[in-house]
CSV table of N, CA and C in Angstrom, one decimal:
chain,number,residue,atom,x,y,z
A,1295,MET,N,1.9,-6.9,34.4
A,1295,MET,CA,2.0,-6.5,33.0
A,1295,MET,C,3.3,-7.0,32.4
A,1296,ASP,N,3.3,-7.7,31.3
A,1296,ASP,CA,4.5,-8.3,30.8
A,1296,ASP,C,5.2,-7.3,29.9
A,1297,LEU,N,6.5,-7.6,29.5
A,1297,LEU,CA,7.3,-6.7,28.8
A,1297,LEU,C,6.7,-6.3,27.5
A,1298,ARG,N,6.0,-7.2,26.8
A,1298,ARG,CA,5.4,-7.0,25.5
A,1298,ARG,C,4.3,-5.9,25.6
A,1299,GLN,N,3.5,-6.0,26.7
A,1299,GLN,CA,2.5,-5.0,27.0
A,1299,GLN,C,3.1,-3.7,27.3
A,1300,ILE,N,4.2,-3.6,28.0
A,1300,ILE,CA,4.8,-2.3,28.3
A,1300,ILE,C,5.3,-1.7,27.0
A,1301,TYR,N,5.9,-2.5,26.1
A,1301,TYR,CA,6.4,-2.0,24.8
A,1301,TYR,C,5.2,-1.5,24.0
A,1302,THR,N,4.1,-2.2,23.9
A,1302,THR,CA,3.0,-1.8,23.2
A,1302,THR,C,2.5,-0.5,23.7
A,1303,GLN,N,2.5,-0.3,25.0
A,1303,GLN,CA,2.0,0.9,25.7
A,1303,GLN,C,3.0,2.1,25.3
A,1304,ILE,N,4.3,1.8,25.3
A,1304,ILE,CA,5.2,2.9,24.9
A,1304,ILE,C,5.0,3.3,23.4
A,1305,ILE,N,4.8,2.3,22.5
A,1305,ILE,CA,4.5,2.6,21.1
A,1305,ILE,C,3.2,3.5,21.0
A,1306,ASN,N,2.2,3.0,21.7
A,1306,ASN,CA,0.9,3.8,21.6
A,1306,ASN,C,1.1,5.2,22.2
A,1307,GLU,N,1.8,5.3,23.2
A,1307,GLU,CA,2.0,6.7,23.8
A,1307,GLU,C,2.7,7.6,22.8
A,1308,HIS,N,3.8,7.1,22.2
A,1308,HIS,CA,4.5,7.9,21.2
A,1308,HIS,C,3.6,8.2,19.9
A,1309,ASN,N,2.8,7.3,19.6
A,1309,ASN,CA,1.9,7.5,18.4
A,1309,ASN,C,0.8,8.5,18.7
A,1310,ASN,N,0.1,8.3,19.8
A,1310,ASN,CA,-1.0,9.1,20.2
A,1310,ASN,C,-0.7,10.5,20.7
A,1311,ASN,N,0.5,10.6,21.3
A,1311,ASN,CA,0.9,11.9,21.9
A,1311,ASN,C,2.3,12.3,21.4
A,1312,SER,N,2.5,12.3,20.1
A,1312,SER,CA,3.8,12.6,19.5
A,1312,SER,C,4.2,14.1,19.8
A,1313,TYR,N,5.1,14.2,20.6
A,1313,TYR,CA,5.6,15.5,21.1
A,1313,TYR,C,6.3,16.2,19.9
A,1314,HIS,N,6.9,15.5,19.0
A,1314,HIS,CA,7.7,16.0,18.0
A,1314,HIS,C,7.0,16.1,16.6
A,1315,LYS,N,5.7,15.8,16.6
A,1315,LYS,CA,5.0,15.9,15.3
A,1315,LYS,C,4.4,17.3,15.1
A,1316,HIS,N,5.2,18.1,14.4
A,1316,HIS,CA,4.8,19.4,14.0
A,1316,HIS,C,5.9,19.9,13.0
A,1317,HIS,N,5.7,21.1,12.5
A,1317,HIS,CA,6.7,21.7,11.6
A,1317,HIS,C,7.6,22.6,12.5
A,1318,LEU,N,8.9,22.7,12.0
A,1318,LEU,CA,9.8,23.6,12.6
A,1318,LEU,C,9.8,24.9,11.9
A,1319,GLU,N,10.0,25.9,12.6
A,1319,GLU,CA,10.2,27.2,12.0
A,1319,GLU,C,11.6,27.3,11.5
A,1320,ASP,N,11.8,27.6,10.2
A,1320,ASP,CA,13.1,27.7,9.5
A,1320,ASP,C,14.0,26.5,9.7
A,1321,PRO,N,13.6,25.3,9.3
A,1321,PRO,CA,14.6,24.2,9.4
A,1321,PRO,C,15.7,24.4,8.5
A,1322,THR,N,16.9,23.9,8.9
A,1322,THR,CA,18.1,24.0,8.0
A,1322,THR,C,18.1,22.9,6.9
A,1323,VAL,N,17.4,21.8,7.2
A,1323,VAL,CA,17.3,20.7,6.3
A,1323,VAL,C,16.0,19.9,6.5
A,1324,THR,N,15.4,19.6,5.3
A,1324,THR,CA,14.1,18.9,5.3
A,1324,THR,C,14.2,17.7,4.3
A,1325,LYS,N,13.6,16.6,4.7
A,1325,LYS,CA,13.7,15.4,3.8
A,1325,LYS,C,12.4,14.6,3.9
A,1326,ASP,N,11.8,14.2,2.7
A,1326,ASP,CA,10.6,13.4,2.7
A,1326,ASP,C,11.0,11.9,2.6
A,1327,GLY,N,10.3,11.1,3.3
A,1327,GLY,CA,10.5,9.7,3.2
A,1327,GLY,C,9.2,9.0,2.9
A,1328,VAL,N,9.2,7.9,2.1
A,1328,VAL,CA,8.0,7.2,1.8
A,1328,VAL,C,8.2,5.7,1.9
A,1329,ASN,N,7.3,5.0,2.4
A,1329,ASN,CA,7.3,3.5,2.4
A,1329,ASN,C,6.3,3.1,1.4
A,1330,PRO,N,6.7,2.8,0.1
A,1330,PRO,CA,5.8,2.5,-0.9
A,1330,PRO,C,5.0,1.2,-0.7
A,1331,SER,N,5.5,0.3,0.1
A,1331,SER,CA,4.8,-0.9,0.3
A,1331,SER,C,3.5,-0.8,1.2
A,1332,CYS,N,3.4,0.3,2.0
A,1332,CYS,CA,2.2,0.5,2.8
A,1332,CYS,C,1.6,1.9,2.7
A,1333,GLY,N,2.4,2.8,2.1
A,1333,GLY,CA,1.9,4.2,1.9
A,1333,GLY,C,2.2,5.2,3.0
A,1334,ASP,N,3.0,4.7,4.0
A,1334,ASP,CA,3.4,5.7,5.0
A,1334,ASP,C,4.3,6.8,4.4
A,1335,GLU,N,4.1,8.0,4.9
A,1335,GLU,CA,4.9,9.1,4.4
A,1335,GLU,C,5.3,10.0,5.6
A,1336,ILE,N,6.5,10.5,5.5
A,1336,ILE,CA,7.0,11.3,6.6
A,1336,ILE,C,7.9,12.4,6.1
A,1337,THR,N,7.9,13.5,6.7
A,1337,THR,CA,8.9,14.6,6.4
A,1337,THR,C,9.6,14.9,7.7
A,1338,VAL,N,10.9,14.8,7.7
A,1338,VAL,CA,11.8,15.1,8.8
A,1338,VAL,C,12.4,16.4,8.6
A,1339,GLU,N,12.3,17.3,9.6
A,1339,GLU,CA,12.9,18.6,9.6
A,1339,GLU,C,13.9,18.8,10.7
A,1340,LEU,N,15.1,19.3,10.4
A,1340,LEU,CA,16.1,19.5,11.4
A,1340,LEU,C,16.6,20.9,11.4
A,1341,LYS,N,17.1,21.4,12.6
A,1341,LYS,CA,17.8,22.6,12.7
A,1341,LYS,C,19.2,22.1,13.2
A,1342,ILE,N,20.2,22.3,12.3
A,1342,ILE,CA,21.6,21.9,12.7
A,1342,ILE,C,22.4,23.1,12.9
A,1343,LYS,N,23.0,23.2,14.1
A,1343,LYS,CA,23.8,24.4,14.4
A,1343,LYS,C,25.2,23.9,14.9
A,1344,ASP,N,26.2,24.3,14.3
A,1344,ASP,CA,27.6,23.9,14.7
A,1344,ASP,C,27.8,22.4,14.8
A,1345,GLY,N,27.2,21.7,13.9
A,1345,GLY,CA,27.3,20.2,13.9
A,1345,GLY,C,26.5,19.5,14.9
A,1346,ILE,N,25.5,20.2,15.5
A,1346,ILE,CA,24.7,19.6,16.5
A,1346,ILE,C,23.2,19.7,16.1
A,1347,ILE,N,22.4,18.6,16.3
A,1347,ILE,CA,21.0,18.7,16.0
A,1347,ILE,C,20.3,19.5,17.1
A,1348,ALA,N,20.1,20.7,16.9
A,1348,ALA,CA,19.6,21.6,17.9
A,1348,ALA,C,18.1,21.5,18.0
A,1349,ASP,N,17.4,21.1,17.0
A,1349,ASP,CA,15.9,20.9,17.0
A,1349,ASP,C,15.5,20.0,15.9
A,1350,ALA,N,14.4,19.2,16.1
A,1350,ALA,CA,14.0,18.3,15.1
A,1350,ALA,C,12.5,18.1,15.2
A,1351,ALA,N,11.8,17.8,14.1
A,1351,ALA,CA,10.4,17.5,14.1
A,1351,ALA,C,10.1,16.7,12.9
A,1352,PHE,N,8.9,16.1,12.9
A,1352,PHE,CA,8.4,15.4,11.8
A,1352,PHE,C,6.9,15.6,11.5
A,1353,THR,N,6.5,15.4,10.3
A,1353,THR,CA,5.1,15.4,10.0
A,1353,THR,C,4.8,14.3,9.0
A,1354,GLY,N,3.6,13.9,8.8
A,1354,GLY,CA,3.3,12.9,7.9
A,1354,GLY,C,2.2,12.0,8.5
A,1355,TYR,N,2.0,10.9,7.8
A,1355,TYR,CA,0.9,10.0,8.2
A,1355,TYR,C,1.4,8.5,8.0
A,1356,GLY,N,0.8,7.6,8.7
A,1356,GLY,CA,1.1,6.2,8.5
A,1356,GLY,C,0.6,5.5,9.7
A,1357,CYS,N,1.1,4.2,9.8
A,1357,CYS,CA,0.7,3.4,10.9
A,1357,CYS,C,1.3,3.8,12.2
A,1358,ALA,N,0.8,3.2,13.3
A,1358,ALA,CA,1.3,3.6,14.6
A,1358,ALA,C,2.8,3.4,14.8
A,1359,ILE,N,3.3,2.3,14.1
A,1359,ILE,CA,4.8,2.0,14.3
A,1359,ILE,C,5.6,3.0,13.6
A,1360,SER,N,5.3,3.5,12.4
A,1360,SER,CA,6.1,4.5,11.7
A,1360,SER,C,6.1,5.8,12.4
A,1361,GLN,N,4.9,6.2,12.9
A,1361,GLN,CA,4.8,7.5,13.6
A,1361,GLN,C,5.5,7.5,15.0
A,1362,ALA,N,5.3,6.4,15.7
A,1362,ALA,CA,5.9,6.3,17.0
A,1362,ALA,C,7.4,6.2,16.9
A,1363,SER,N,7.9,5.4,15.9
A,1363,SER,CA,9.3,5.3,15.7
A,1363,SER,C,10.0,6.6,15.4
A,1364,ALA,N,9.3,7.5,14.6
A,1364,ALA,CA,9.9,8.8,14.2
A,1364,ALA,C,9.9,9.7,15.5
A,1365,ASP,N,8.9,9.6,16.3
A,1365,ASP,CA,8.9,10.4,17.5
A,1365,ASP,C,10.0,10.0,18.5
A,1366,MET,N,10.2,8.7,18.6
A,1366,MET,CA,11.2,8.1,19.5
A,1366,MET,C,12.6,8.5,18.9
A,1367,MET,N,12.7,8.4,17.6
A,1367,MET,CA,14.0,8.8,17.0
A,1367,MET,C,14.4,10.2,17.3
A,1368,ILE,N,13.5,11.1,17.3
A,1368,ILE,CA,13.8,12.5,17.6
A,1368,ILE,C,14.2,12.7,19.0
A,1369,ASP,N,13.5,12.0,19.9
A,1369,ASP,CA,13.9,12.0,21.3
A,1369,ASP,C,15.4,11.6,21.5
A,1370,VAL,N,15.8,10.6,20.7
A,1370,VAL,CA,17.2,10.1,20.9
A,1370,VAL,C,18.2,11.0,20.3
A,1371,ILE,N,17.9,11.7,19.2
A,1371,ILE,CA,18.9,12.5,18.4
A,1371,ILE,C,19.0,13.9,18.8
A,1372,LEU,N,18.0,14.5,19.5
A,1372,LEU,CA,18.1,15.9,19.9
A,1372,LEU,C,19.3,16.2,20.7
A,1373,GLY,N,20.0,17.2,20.3
A,1373,GLY,CA,21.2,17.7,21.1
A,1373,GLY,C,22.4,16.9,20.8
A,1374,LYS,N,22.3,15.9,19.9
A,1374,LYS,CA,23.5,15.1,19.5
A,1374,LYS,C,24.3,15.7,18.4
A,1375,GLU,N,25.6,15.4,18.3
A,1375,GLU,CA,26.4,15.8,17.2
A,1375,GLU,C,26.0,14.9,16.0
A,1376,ILE,N,26.2,15.3,14.8
A,1376,ILE,CA,25.9,14.6,13.6
A,1376,ILE,C,26.5,13.1,13.7
A,1377,ASP,N,27.7,13.0,14.0
A,1377,ASP,CA,28.4,11.7,14.0
A,1377,ASP,C,27.7,10.8,15.0
A,1378,GLU,N,27.3,11.3,16.2
A,1378,GLU,CA,26.7,10.5,17.2
A,1378,GLU,C,25.3,10.1,16.7
A,1379,ALA,N,24.6,11.0,16.0
A,1379,ALA,CA,23.2,10.6,15.5
A,1379,ALA,C,23.4,9.5,14.4
A,1380,LYS,N,24.5,9.6,13.6
A,1380,LYS,CA,24.7,8.5,12.6
A,1380,LYS,C,24.9,7.2,13.3
A,1381,LYS,N,25.6,7.2,14.4
A,1381,LYS,CA,25.9,5.9,15.2
A,1381,LYS,C,24.6,5.4,15.8
A,1382,LEU,N,23.7,6.3,16.2
A,1382,LEU,CA,22.4,5.9,16.8
A,1382,LEU,C,21.5,5.3,15.7
A,1383,ILE,N,21.6,5.8,14.5
A,1383,ILE,CA,20.9,5.3,13.3
A,1383,ILE,C,21.3,3.9,13.1
A,1384,ASP,N,22.7,3.7,13.0
A,1384,ASP,CA,23.2,2.4,12.8
A,1384,ASP,C,22.8,1.4,13.9
A,1385,LEU,N,22.8,1.8,15.1
A,1385,LEU,CA,22.4,0.9,16.2
A,1385,LEU,C,20.9,0.5,16.1
A,1386,PHE,N,20.1,1.5,15.7
A,1386,PHE,CA,18.7,1.2,15.6
A,1386,PHE,C,18.5,0.2,14.4
A,1387,GLN,N,19.1,0.4,13.3
A,1387,GLN,CA,19.0,-0.5,12.1
A,1387,GLN,C,19.5,-1.9,12.4
A,1388,ARG,N,20.6,-2.0,13.2
A,1388,ARG,CA,21.1,-3.3,13.6
A,1388,ARG,C,20.1,-4.0,14.5
A,1389,MET,N,19.5,-3.2,15.4
A,1389,MET,CA,18.5,-3.8,16.4
A,1389,MET,C,17.3,-4.3,15.6
A,1390,ILE,N,16.8,-3.6,14.6
A,1390,ILE,CA,15.7,-4.0,13.8
A,1390,ILE,C,16.0,-5.2,13.0
A,1391,ARG,N,17.2,-5.4,12.6
A,1391,ARG,CA,17.6,-6.6,11.8
A,1391,ARG,C,18.0,-7.7,12.8
A,1392,ASN,N,17.8,-7.5,14.0
A,1392,ASN,CA,18.1,-8.5,15.1
A,1392,ASN,C,19.6,-8.9,15.1
A,1393,GLU,N,20.4,-7.9,14.8
A,1393,GLU,CA,21.9,-8.0,14.9
A,1393,GLU,C,22.5,-7.4,16.1
A,1394,LEU,N,21.7,-6.7,16.9
A,1394,LEU,CA,22.2,-6.0,18.1
A,1394,LEU,C,21.4,-6.5,19.3
A,1395,THR,N,22.2,-7.0,20.2
A,1395,THR,CA,21.5,-7.5,21.5
A,1395,THR,C,22.2,-7.0,22.7
A,1396,GLU,N,23.3,-6.3,22.6
A,1396,GLU,CA,24.1,-5.8,23.7
A,1396,GLU,C,23.2,-4.8,24.5
A,1397,GLU,N,23.0,-5.1,25.8
A,1397,GLU,CA,22.1,-4.2,26.6
A,1397,GLU,C,22.7,-2.8,26.7
A,1398,ASP,N,24.0,-2.6,26.8
A,1398,ASP,CA,24.6,-1.3,26.8
A,1398,ASP,C,24.3,-0.4,25.6
A,1399,ASP,N,24.3,-1.1,24.4
A,1399,ASP,CA,24.0,-0.4,23.2
A,1399,ASP,C,22.5,-0.1,23.1
A,1400,LEU,N,21.7,-1.1,23.5
A,1400,LEU,CA,20.3,-0.9,23.4
A,1400,LEU,C,19.8,0.3,24.3
A,1401,GLU,N,20.4,0.5,25.4
A,1401,GLU,CA,20.1,1.6,26.3
A,1401,GLU,C,20.2,2.9,25.6
A,1402,LEU,N,21.2,3.0,24.7
A,1402,LEU,CA,21.4,4.3,24.0
A,1402,LEU,C,20.2,4.7,23.2
A,1403,LEU,N,19.3,3.7,22.8
A,1403,LEU,CA,18.2,3.9,22.0
A,1403,LEU,C,16.9,4.3,22.8
A,1404,GLU,N,17.0,4.3,24.1
A,1404,GLU,CA,15.9,4.8,24.9
A,1404,GLU,C,14.6,4.0,24.6
A,1405,ASP,N,13.5,4.8,24.4
A,1405,ASP,CA,12.2,4.1,24.2
A,1405,ASP,C,12.2,3.4,22.8
A,1406,ALA,N,13.1,3.7,21.9
A,1406,ALA,CA,13.1,3.0,20.6
A,1406,ALA,C,13.4,1.5,20.8
A,1407,THR,N,13.9,1.1,21.9
A,1407,THR,CA,14.1,-0.4,22.1
A,1407,THR,C,12.8,-1.1,22.2
A,1408,SER,N,11.7,-0.4,22.4
A,1408,SER,CA,10.4,-1.0,22.4
A,1408,SER,C,10.0,-1.6,21.0
A,1409,LEU,N,10.7,-1.2,20.0
A,1409,LEU,CA,10.5,-1.7,18.6
A,1409,LEU,C,11.4,-2.9,18.3
A,1410,GLN,N,12.1,-3.4,19.2
A,1410,GLN,CA,13.0,-4.5,19.0
A,1410,GLN,C,12.3,-5.7,18.4
A,1411,ASP,N,11.2,-6.0,18.9
A,1411,ASP,CA,10.5,-7.2,18.4
A,1411,ASP,C,10.0,-7.1,16.9
A,1412,ILE,N,10.0,-5.9,16.4
A,1412,ILE,CA,9.6,-5.7,15.0
A,1412,ILE,C,10.5,-6.6,14.1
A,1413,ALA,N,11.7,-6.9,14.5
A,1413,ALA,CA,12.6,-7.7,13.7
A,1413,ALA,C,12.0,-9.0,13.3
A,1414,HIS,N,11.0,-9.5,14.1
A,1414,HIS,CA,10.3,-10.8,13.9
A,1414,HIS,C,9.1,-10.6,13.1
A,1415,MET,N,8.8,-9.3,12.6
A,1415,MET,CA,7.7,-9.0,11.8
A,1415,MET,C,8.1,-8.3,10.5
A,1416,PRO,N,8.6,-9.1,9.5
A,1416,PRO,CA,9.2,-8.5,8.3
A,1416,PRO,C,8.4,-7.4,7.6
A,1417,ALA,N,7.1,-7.6,7.6
A,1417,ALA,CA,6.2,-6.6,7.0
A,1417,ALA,C,6.2,-5.3,7.7
A,1418,ARG,N,6.6,-5.2,8.9
A,1418,ARG,CA,6.6,-4.0,9.7
A,1418,ARG,C,7.9,-3.3,9.8
A,1419,VAL,N,9.0,-4.0,9.4
A,1419,VAL,CA,10.3,-3.4,9.5
A,1419,VAL,C,10.4,-2.1,8.8
A,1420,LYS,N,9.9,-2.1,7.5
A,1420,LYS,CA,10.0,-0.8,6.7
A,1420,LYS,C,9.2,0.3,7.4
A,1421,CYS,N,8.2,0.0,8.2
A,1421,CYS,CA,7.5,1.0,8.9
A,1421,CYS,C,8.4,1.6,10.0
A,1422,ALA,N,9.0,0.7,10.7
A,1422,ALA,CA,9.8,1.1,11.9
A,1422,ALA,C,11.1,2.0,11.5
A,1423,VAL,N,11.6,1.6,10.3
A,1423,VAL,CA,12.9,2.3,9.9
A,1423,VAL,C,12.6,3.5,9.0
A,1424,LEU,N,11.4,3.8,8.6
A,1424,LEU,CA,11.1,4.9,7.7
A,1424,LEU,C,11.8,6.2,8.1
A,1425,GLY,N,11.5,6.7,9.3
A,1425,GLY,CA,12.0,7.9,9.8
A,1425,GLY,C,13.6,7.9,10.0
A,1426,TRP,N,14.1,6.7,10.4
A,1426,TRP,CA,15.5,6.6,10.6
A,1426,TRP,C,16.3,6.6,9.2
A,1427,HIS,N,15.7,5.9,8.2
A,1427,HIS,CA,16.3,6.0,6.9
A,1427,HIS,C,16.3,7.4,6.3
A,1428,THR,N,15.1,8.1,6.6
A,1428,THR,CA,15.0,9.5,6.1
A,1428,THR,C,16.1,10.4,6.7
A,1429,LEU,N,16.2,10.2,8.0
A,1429,LEU,CA,17.2,11.0,8.8
A,1429,LEU,C,18.6,10.7,8.2
A,1430,GLU,N,18.9,9.4,8.0
A,1430,GLU,CA,20.2,9.0,7.5
A,1430,GLU,C,20.5,9.7,6.2
A,1431,GLU,N,19.5,9.7,5.3
A,1431,GLU,CA,19.7,10.3,4.0
A,1431,GLU,C,20.0,11.8,4.1
A,1432,MET,N,19.5,12.5,5.1
A,1432,MET,CA,19.6,13.9,5.2
A,1432,MET,C,20.8,14.5,5.9
A,1433,LEU,N,21.5,13.6,6.7
A,1433,LEU,CA,22.7,14.0,7.4
A,1433,LEU,C,23.9,14.1,6.5
A,1434,PRO,N,24.7,15.2,6.7
A,1434,PRO,CA,25.9,15.3,5.9
A,1434,PRO,C,27.0,14.3,6.2
């Protein structure tokens, strides 16, 4: 199995078995995101306590890439301080723009690195970044 097949498998796993796709009880902040070019919609919900993302979830609909990316994003940010989550958002966005290739930085993104090749598919970039942009807009 080549690397591309492994990445496709990771994306499908996060899309089909989204652990974080549900509503939170009493979120402290909620934000809707929309990709008007394809119709993907997402709502990100966070529980922030003492500057730490204590819990997170998302709901919505869209293509496999937008849904898998949101699920991966939550895996990466859970338990992180706000400033650390902002750095991870920046890393992801730089990776998607093909501006980030340092292995040490990529490792911080965990499964989200499976979306790295999206940089070569301009029509899919907005799908991959939908959840990340939504998260960025909601963080203080």
